[in-house]
Tab-separated table of C-alpha atoms and ligand atoms in Angstrom:
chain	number	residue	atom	x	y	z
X	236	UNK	CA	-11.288	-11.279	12.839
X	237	UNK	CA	-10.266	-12.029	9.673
X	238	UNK	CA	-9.532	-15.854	7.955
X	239	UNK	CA	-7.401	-15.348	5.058
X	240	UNK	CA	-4.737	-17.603	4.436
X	241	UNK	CA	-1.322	-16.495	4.159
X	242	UNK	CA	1.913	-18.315	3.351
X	243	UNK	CA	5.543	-17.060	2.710
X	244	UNK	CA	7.013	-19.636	0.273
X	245	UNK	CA	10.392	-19.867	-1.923
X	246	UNK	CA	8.569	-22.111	-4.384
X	247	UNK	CA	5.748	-20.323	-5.460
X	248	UNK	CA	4.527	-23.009	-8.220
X	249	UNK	CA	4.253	-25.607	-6.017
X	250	UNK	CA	2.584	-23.577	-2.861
X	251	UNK	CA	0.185	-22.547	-5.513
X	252	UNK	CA	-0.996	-25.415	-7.486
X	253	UNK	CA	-1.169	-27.334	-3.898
X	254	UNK	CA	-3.292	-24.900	-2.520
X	255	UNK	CA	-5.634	-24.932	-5.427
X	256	UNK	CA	-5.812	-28.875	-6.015
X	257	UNK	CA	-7.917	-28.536	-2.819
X	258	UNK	CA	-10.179	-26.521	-4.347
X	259	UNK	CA	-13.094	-26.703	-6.724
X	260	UNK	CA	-13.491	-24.035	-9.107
X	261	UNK	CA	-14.333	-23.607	-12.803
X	262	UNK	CA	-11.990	-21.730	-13.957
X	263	UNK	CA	-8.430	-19.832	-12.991
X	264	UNK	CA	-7.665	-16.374	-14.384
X	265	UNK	CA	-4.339	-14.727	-13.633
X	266	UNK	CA	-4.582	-10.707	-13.659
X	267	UNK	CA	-1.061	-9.437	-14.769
X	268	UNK	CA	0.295	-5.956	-15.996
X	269	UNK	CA	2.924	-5.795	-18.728
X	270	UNK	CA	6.015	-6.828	-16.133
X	271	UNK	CA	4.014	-8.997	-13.840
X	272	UNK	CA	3.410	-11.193	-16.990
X	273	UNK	CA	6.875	-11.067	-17.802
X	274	UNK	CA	8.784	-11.794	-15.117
X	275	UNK	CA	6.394	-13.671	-13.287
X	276	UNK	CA	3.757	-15.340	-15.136
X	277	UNK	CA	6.094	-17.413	-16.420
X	278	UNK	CA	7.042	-18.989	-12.742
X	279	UNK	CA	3.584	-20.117	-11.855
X	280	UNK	CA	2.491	-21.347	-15.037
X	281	UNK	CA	4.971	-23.214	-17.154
X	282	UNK	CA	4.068	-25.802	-15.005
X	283	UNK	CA	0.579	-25.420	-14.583
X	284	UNK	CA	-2.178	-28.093	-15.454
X	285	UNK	CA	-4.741	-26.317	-15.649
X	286	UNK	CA	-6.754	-24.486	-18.092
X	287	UNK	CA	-6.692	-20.646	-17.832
X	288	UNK	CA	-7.314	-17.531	-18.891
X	289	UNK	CA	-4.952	-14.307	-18.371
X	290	UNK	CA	-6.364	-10.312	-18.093
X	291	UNK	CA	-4.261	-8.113	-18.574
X	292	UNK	CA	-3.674	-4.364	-17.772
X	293	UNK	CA	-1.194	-1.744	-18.333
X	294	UNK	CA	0.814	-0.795	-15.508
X	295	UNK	CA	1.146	1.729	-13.278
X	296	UNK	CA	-1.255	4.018	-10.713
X	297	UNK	CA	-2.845	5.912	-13.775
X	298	UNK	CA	-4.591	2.463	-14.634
X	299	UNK	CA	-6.218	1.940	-11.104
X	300	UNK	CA	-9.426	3.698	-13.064
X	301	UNK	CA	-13.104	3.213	-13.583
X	302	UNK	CA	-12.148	2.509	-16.960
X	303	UNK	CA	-9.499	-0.446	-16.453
X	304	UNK	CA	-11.988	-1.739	-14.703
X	305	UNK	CA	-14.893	-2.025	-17.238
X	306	UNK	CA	-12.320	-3.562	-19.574
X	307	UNK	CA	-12.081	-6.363	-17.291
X	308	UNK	CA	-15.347	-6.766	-16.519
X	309	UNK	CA	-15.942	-7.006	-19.946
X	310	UNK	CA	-13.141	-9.225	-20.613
X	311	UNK	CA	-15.075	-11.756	-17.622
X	312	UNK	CA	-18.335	-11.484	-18.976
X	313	UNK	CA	-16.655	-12.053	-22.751
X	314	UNK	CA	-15.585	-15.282	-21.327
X	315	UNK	CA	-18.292	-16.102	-19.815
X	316	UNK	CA	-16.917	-16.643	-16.134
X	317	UNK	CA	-19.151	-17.828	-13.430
X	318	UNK	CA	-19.057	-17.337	-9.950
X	319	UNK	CA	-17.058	-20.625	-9.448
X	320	UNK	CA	-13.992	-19.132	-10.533
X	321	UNK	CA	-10.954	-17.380	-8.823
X	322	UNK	CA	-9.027	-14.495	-9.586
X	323	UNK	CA	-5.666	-14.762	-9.448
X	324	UNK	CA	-3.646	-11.025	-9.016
X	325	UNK	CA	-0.543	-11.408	-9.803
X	326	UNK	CA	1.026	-7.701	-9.764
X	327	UNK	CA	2.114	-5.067	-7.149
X	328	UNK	CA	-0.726	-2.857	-5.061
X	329	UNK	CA	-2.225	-1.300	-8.706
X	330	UNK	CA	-2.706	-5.024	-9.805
X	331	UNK	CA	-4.696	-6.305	-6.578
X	332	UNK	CA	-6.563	-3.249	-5.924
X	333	UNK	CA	-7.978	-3.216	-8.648
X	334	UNK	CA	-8.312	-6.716	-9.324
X	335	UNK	CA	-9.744	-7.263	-5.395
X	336	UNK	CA	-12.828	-4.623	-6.818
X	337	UNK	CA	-12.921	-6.887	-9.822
X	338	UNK	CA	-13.289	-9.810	-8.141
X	339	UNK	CA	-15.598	-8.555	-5.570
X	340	UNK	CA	-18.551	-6.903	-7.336
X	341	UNK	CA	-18.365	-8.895	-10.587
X	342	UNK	CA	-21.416	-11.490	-10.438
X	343	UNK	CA	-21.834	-9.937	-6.668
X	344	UNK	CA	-17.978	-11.506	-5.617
X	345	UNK	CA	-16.653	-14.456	-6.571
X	346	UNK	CA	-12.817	-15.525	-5.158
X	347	UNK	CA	-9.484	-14.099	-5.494
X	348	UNK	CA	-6.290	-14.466	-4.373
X	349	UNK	CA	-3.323	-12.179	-3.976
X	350	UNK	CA	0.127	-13.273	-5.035
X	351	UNK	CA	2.021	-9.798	-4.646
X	352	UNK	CA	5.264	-9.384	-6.287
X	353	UNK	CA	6.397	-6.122	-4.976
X	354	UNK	CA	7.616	-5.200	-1.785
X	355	UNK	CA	5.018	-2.127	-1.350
X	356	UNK	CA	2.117	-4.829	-2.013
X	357	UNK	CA	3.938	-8.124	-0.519
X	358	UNK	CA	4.349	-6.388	2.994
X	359	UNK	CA	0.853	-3.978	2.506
X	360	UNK	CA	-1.225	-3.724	0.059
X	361	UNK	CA	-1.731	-7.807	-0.370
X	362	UNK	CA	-2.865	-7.515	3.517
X	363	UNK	CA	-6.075	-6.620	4.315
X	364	UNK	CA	-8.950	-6.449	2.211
X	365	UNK	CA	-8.662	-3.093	0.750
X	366	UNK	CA	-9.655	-3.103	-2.343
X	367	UNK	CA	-10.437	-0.031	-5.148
X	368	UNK	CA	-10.011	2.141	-7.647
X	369	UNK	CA	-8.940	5.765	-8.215
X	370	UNK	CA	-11.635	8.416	-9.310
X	371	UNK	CA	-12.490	11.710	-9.808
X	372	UNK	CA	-8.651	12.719	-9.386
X	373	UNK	CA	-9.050	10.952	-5.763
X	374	UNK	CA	-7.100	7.985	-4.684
X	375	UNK	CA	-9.347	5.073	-3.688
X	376	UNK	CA	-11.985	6.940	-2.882
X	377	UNK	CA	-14.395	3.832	-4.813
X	378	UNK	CA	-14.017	0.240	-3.485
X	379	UNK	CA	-14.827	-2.349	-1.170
X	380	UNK	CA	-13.077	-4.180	2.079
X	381	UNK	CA	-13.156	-7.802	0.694
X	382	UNK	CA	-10.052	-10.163	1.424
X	383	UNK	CA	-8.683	-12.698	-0.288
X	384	UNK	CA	-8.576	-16.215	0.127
X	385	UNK	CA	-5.235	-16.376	0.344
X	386	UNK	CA	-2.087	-14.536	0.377
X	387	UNK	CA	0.989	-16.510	-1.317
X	388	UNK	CA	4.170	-14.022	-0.865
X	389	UNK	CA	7.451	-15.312	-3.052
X	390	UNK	CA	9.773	-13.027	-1.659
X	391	UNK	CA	12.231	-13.176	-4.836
X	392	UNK	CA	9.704	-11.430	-7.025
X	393	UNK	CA	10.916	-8.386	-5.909
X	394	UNK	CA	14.402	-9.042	-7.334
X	395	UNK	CA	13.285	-7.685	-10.158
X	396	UNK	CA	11.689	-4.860	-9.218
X	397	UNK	CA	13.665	-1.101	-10.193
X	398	UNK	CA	14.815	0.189	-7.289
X	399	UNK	CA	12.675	3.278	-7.067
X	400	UNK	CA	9.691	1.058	-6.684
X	401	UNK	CA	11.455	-0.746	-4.272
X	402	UNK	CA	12.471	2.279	-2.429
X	403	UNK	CA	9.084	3.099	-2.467
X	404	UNK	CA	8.083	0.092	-0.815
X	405	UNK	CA	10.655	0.337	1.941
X	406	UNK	CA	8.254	3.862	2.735
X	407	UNK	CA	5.988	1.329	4.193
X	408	UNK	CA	8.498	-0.610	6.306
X	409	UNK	CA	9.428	2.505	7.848
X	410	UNK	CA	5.867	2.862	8.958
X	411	UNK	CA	5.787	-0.156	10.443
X	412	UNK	CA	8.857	0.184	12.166
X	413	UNK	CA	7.562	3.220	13.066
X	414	UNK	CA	4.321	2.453	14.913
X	415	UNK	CA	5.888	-0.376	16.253
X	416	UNK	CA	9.501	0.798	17.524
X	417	UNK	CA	11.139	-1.247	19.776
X	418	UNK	CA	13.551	-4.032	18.045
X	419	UNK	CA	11.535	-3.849	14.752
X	420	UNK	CA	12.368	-0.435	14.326
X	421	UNK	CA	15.955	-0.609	15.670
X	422	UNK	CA	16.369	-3.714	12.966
X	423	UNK	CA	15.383	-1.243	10.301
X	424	UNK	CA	17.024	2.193	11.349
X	425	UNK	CA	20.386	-0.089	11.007
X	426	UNK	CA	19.530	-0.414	6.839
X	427	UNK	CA	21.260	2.860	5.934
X	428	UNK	CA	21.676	2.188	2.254
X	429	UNK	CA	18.948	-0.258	0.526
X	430	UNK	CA	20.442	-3.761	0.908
X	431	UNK	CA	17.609	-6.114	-0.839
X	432	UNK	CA	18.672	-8.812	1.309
X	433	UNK	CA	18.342	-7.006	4.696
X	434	UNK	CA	15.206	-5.602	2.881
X	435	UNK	CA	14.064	-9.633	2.314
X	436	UNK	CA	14.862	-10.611	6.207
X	437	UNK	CA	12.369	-8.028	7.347
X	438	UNK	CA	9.452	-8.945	4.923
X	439	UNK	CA	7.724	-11.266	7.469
X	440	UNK	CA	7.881	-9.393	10.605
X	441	UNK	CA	6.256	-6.113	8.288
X	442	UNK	CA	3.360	-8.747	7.182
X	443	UNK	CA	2.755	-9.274	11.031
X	444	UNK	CA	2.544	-6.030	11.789
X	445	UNK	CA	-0.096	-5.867	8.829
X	446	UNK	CA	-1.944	-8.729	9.529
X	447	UNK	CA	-2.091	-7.586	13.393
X	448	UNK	CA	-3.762	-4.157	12.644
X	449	UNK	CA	-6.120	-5.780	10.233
X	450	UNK	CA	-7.133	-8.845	12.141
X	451	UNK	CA	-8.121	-6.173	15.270
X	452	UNK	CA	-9.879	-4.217	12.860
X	453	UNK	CA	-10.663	-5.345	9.507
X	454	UNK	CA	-13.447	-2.678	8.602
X	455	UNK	CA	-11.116	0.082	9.865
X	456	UNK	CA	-13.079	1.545	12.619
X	457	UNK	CA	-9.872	2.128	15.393
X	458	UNK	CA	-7.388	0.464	15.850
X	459	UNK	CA	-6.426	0.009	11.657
X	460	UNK	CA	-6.312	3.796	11.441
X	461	UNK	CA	-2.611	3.928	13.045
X	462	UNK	CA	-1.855	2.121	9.291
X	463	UNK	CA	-3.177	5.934	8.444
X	464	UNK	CA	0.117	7.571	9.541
X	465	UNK	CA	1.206	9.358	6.757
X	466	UNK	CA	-1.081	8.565	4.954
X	467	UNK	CA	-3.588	11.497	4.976
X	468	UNK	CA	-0.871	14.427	3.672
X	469	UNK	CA	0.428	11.714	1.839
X	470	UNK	CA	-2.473	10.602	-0.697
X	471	UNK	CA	-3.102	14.204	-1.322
X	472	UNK	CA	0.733	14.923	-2.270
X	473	UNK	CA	-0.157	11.546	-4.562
X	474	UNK	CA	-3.218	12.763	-5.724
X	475	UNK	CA	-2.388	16.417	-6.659
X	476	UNK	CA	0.755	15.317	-8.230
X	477	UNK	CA	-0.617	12.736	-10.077
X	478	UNK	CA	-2.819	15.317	-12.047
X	479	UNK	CA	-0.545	17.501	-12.513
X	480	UNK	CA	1.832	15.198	-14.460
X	481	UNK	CA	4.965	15.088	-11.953
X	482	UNK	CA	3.685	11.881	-10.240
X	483	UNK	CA	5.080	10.532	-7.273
X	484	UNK	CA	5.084	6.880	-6.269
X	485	UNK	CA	2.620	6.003	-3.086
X	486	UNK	CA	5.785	5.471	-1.023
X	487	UNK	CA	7.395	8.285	-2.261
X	488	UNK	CA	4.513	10.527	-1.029
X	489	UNK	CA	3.660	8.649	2.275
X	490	UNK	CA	7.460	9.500	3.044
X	491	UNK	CA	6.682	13.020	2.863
X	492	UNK	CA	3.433	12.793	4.359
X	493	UNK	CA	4.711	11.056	7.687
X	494	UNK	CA	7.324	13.761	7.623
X	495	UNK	CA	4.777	16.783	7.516
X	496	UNK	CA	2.581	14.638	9.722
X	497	UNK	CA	5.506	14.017	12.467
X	498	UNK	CA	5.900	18.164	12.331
X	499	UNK	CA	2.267	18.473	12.695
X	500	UNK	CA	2.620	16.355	15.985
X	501	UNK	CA	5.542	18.331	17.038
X	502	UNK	CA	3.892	21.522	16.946
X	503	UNK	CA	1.041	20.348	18.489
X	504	UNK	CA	3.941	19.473	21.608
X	505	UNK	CA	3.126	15.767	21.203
X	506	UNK	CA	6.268	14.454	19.535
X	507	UNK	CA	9.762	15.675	21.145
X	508	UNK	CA	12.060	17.935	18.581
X	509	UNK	CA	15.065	14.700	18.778
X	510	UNK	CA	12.454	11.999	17.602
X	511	UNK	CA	10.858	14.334	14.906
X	512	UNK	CA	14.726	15.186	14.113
X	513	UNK	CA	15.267	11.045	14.117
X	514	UNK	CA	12.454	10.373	11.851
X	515	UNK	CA	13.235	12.959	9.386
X	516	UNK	CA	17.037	12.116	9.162
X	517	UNK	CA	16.180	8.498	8.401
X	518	UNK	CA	13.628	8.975	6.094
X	519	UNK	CA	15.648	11.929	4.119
X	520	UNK	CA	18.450	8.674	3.423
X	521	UNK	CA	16.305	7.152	1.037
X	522	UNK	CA	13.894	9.804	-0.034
X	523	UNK	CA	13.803	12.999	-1.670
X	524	UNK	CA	11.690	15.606	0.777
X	525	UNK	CA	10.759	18.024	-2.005
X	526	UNK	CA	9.539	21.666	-1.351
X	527	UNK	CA	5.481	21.694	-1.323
X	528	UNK	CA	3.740	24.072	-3.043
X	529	UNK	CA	-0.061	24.704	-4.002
X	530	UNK	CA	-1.043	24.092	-0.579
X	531	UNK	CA	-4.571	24.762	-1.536
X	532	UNK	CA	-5.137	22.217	-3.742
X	533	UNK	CA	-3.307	19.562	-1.732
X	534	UNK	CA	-5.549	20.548	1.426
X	535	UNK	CA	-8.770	20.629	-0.744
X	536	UNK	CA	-8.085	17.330	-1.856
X	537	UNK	CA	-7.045	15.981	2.266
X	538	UNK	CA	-11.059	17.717	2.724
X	539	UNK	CA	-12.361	14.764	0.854
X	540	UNK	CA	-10.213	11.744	2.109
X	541	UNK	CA	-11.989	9.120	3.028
X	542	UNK	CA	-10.926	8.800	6.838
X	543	UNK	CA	-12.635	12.225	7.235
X	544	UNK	CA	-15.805	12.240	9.385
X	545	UNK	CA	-18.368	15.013	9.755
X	546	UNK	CA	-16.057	16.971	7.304
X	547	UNK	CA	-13.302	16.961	10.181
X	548	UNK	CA	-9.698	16.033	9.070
X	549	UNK	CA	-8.445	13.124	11.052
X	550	UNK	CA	-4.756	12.365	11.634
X	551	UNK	CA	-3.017	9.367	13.442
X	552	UNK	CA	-0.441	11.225	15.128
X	553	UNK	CA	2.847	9.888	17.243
X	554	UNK	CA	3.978	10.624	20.452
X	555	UNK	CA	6.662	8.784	20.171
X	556	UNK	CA	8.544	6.055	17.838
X	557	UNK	CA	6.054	2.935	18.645
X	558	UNK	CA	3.365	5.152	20.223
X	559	UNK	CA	0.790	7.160	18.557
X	560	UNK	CA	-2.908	8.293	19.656
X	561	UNK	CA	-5.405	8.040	16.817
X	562	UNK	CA	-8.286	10.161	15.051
X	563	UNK	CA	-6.579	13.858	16.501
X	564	UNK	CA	-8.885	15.990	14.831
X	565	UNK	CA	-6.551	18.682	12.948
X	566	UNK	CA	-7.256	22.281	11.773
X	567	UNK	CA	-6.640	23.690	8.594
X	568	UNK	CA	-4.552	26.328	9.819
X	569	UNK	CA	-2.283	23.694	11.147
X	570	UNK	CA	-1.159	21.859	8.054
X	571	UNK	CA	-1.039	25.110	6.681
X	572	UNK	CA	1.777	26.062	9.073
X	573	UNK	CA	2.904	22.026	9.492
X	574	UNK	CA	3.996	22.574	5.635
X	575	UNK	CA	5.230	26.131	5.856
X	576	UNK	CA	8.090	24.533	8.512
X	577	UNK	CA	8.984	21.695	6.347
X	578	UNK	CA	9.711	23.592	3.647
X	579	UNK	CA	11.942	25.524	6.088
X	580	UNK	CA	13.623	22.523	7.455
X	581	UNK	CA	14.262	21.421	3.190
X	582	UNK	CA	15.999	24.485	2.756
X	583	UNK	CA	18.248	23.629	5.885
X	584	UNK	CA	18.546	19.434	5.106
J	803	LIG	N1	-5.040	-1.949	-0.548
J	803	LIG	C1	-4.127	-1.560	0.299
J	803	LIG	O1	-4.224	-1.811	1.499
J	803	LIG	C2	-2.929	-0.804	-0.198
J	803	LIG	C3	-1.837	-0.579	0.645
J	803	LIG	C4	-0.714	0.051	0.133
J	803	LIG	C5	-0.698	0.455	-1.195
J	803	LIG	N2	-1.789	0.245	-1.979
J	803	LIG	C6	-1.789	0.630	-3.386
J	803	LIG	O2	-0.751	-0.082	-4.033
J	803	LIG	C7	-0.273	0.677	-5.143
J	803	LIG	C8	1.227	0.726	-5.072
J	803	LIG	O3	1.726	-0.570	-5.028
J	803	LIG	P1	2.989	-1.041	-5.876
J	803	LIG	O4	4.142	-0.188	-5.523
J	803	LIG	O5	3.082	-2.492	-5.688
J	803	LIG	O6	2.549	-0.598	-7.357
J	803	LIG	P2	2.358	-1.282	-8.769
J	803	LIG	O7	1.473	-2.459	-8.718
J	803	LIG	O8	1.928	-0.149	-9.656
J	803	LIG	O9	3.805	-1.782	-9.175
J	803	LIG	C9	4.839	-0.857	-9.434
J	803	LIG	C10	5.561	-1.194	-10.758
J	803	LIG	O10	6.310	-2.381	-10.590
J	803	LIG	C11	6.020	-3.300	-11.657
J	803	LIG	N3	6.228	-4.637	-11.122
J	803	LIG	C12	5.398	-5.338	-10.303
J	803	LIG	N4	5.995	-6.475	-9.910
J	803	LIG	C13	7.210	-6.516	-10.517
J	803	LIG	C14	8.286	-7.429	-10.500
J	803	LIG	N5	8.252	-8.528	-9.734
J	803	LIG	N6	9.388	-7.152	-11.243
J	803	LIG	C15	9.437	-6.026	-11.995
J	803	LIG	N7	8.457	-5.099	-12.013
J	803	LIG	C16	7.365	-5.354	-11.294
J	803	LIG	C17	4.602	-2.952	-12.029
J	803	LIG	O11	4.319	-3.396	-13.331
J	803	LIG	C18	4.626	-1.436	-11.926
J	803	LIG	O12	5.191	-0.868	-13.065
J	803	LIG	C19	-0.928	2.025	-5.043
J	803	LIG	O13	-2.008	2.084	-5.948
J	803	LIG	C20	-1.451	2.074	-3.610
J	803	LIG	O14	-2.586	2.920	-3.472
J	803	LIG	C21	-2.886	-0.390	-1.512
J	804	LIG	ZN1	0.331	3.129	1.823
């Protein structure tokens, strides 16, 4: 089970400096990118008491490094922080990953808190625990499962997001909606052009889907690994494209990857032709489904993803929309072929 605290509040400020007046710490520090500490630094602290100190980094996924992450260790020990203060991440999924791995190995862990201002991280990557770093040209692949404190969510941070990232963050929705199906994912198949406030309304029923995988199954050993779907073909799409300079956001890739991953299911004869037909329809409205290409690349990097065990690739597959059996151990050969029909299917969209 997990104890974190979570609130969804429309006055950030005041949920924030409540929550802390309870608290005894030595000192706050805020971790912002460029945009978080523009467009929402400002909110929290013009009217904050209290002395603190603000890290920054620069945004976006090719910062989630080894190396971002010295310079704020460095900028910690510089300032001599003890293990009485808390981290405050203020930022999207890039911001509180990395800040979460700050927070948790500097002086052995002291506290943090996430106060996510994207969709992709107010409805995910907040949630949870997961916490990391990208390395070696690998996605995550170094961190720790440490939650927060507490979770404050301010839905109207994400009115200023650009729409791409928000489009990328409605990626993860569909997921839900996906594993889930019934009313959650009828609610969502009836956004057929991105509304933000029809994206807002569905913000706290995507948390509790979040929060119920992770409370089941905080260290990921079952249950959490439906949260894979996607996911797998997904980072690797990230990951190779990432190094090759025509990066993709997460969402953007985990919309592909649940694609190829809903063929792989089909040809397997687990998912029916209409629902794979469904899934792809809905998911080609708001995303591009590009042609993939260096297929050995992308499946030597799925070889070393971290849900992997005994060097076996391991896919959370669905049967159905709100049904899916987990761990299906998958052969080479068949994302191989899984790809080789998408790319057909693009040609046809
Ligand atoms: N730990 C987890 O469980 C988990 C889950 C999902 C995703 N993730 C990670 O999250 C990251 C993606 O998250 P993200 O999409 O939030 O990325 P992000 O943090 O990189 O934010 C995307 C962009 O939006 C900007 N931004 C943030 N808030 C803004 C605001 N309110 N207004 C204007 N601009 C704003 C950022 O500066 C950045 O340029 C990936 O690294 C992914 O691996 C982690
Ligand atoms: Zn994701």
């Amino acid at each position: 089970m997990n104890n974190c605290f979570y609130k969804i509040t429309d006055d950030i400020a005041a949920s924030l400096k409540n929550y802390l007046s309870r608290l005894d710490y030595s000192k706050i520090i805020f971790l912002v990118d460029e945009n978080t500490a523009n467009y929402c630094l400002p909110v929290i602290t013009s009217d904050f008491n209290d002395d603190f100190l603000v890290a920054d980094i620069r945004a976006g996924e090719e910062h989630k490094s080894l190396e971002t992450t010295q310079g704020l260790w460095n900028i910690l020990l510089g300032n001599e922080i003890d293990r009485n203060a808390i981290l405050i991440n203020l930022g999207g999924g890039t911001v509180s990953d990395i800040g979460g791995f700050v927070a948790s190995t500097y002086k052995r862990g002291i506290r943090f808190l996430n106060v996510p201002t994207t969709l992709m991280s107010q409805i995910d990557a907040s949630i949870g625990g997961k916490t990391g770093i990208n390395y070696g040209g690998i996605k995550n692949i170094i961190g720790t499962i440490k939650e927060p404190e507490a979770i404050f969510v301010f839905p109207n941070f994400i009115l200023t997001q650009e729409l791409r990232e928000l489009t990328s963050g409605f990626s993860e929705m569909i997921k839900h909606a996906l594993l889930r199906g019934g009313r959650l994912w009828k609610r969502t198949r009836e956004i057929r052009v991105f509304d933000i406030n029809e994206i807002k309304s569905l913000i706290g029923d995507n948390i509790a889907v979040k929060f119920d995988f992770v409370s089941k199954d905080l260290y990921d050993k079952n249950i959490r690994h439906a949260l894979n779907f996607g996911h797998t073909v997904g980072h690797a799409i990230e990951s190779y494209r990432l190094s090759n300079g025509q990066k993709l956001l997460h969402g953007e890739s985990v919309a592909i990857g649940m694609v190829i991953e809903s063929v792989i299911a089909f040809r397997r004869g687990i998912l029916k032709r209409n629902i794979l037909q469904e899934i792809r329809d809905y998911i080609a409205l708001f995303f591009d489904l590009p042609r993939i290409d260096n297929l050995d690349k992308i499946i030597g990097i799925m070889k070393n993803d971290k849900k992997n065990r005994n060097g076996k690739l391991r896919f959370t597959l669905l049967e159905d929309i709100g049904h899916y059996v987990l761990d299906v151990e998958i052969k080479v050969h068949e994302i191989y072929d899984a790809i080789a029909e998408y790319n057909l299917s693009y040609k046809s969209l």
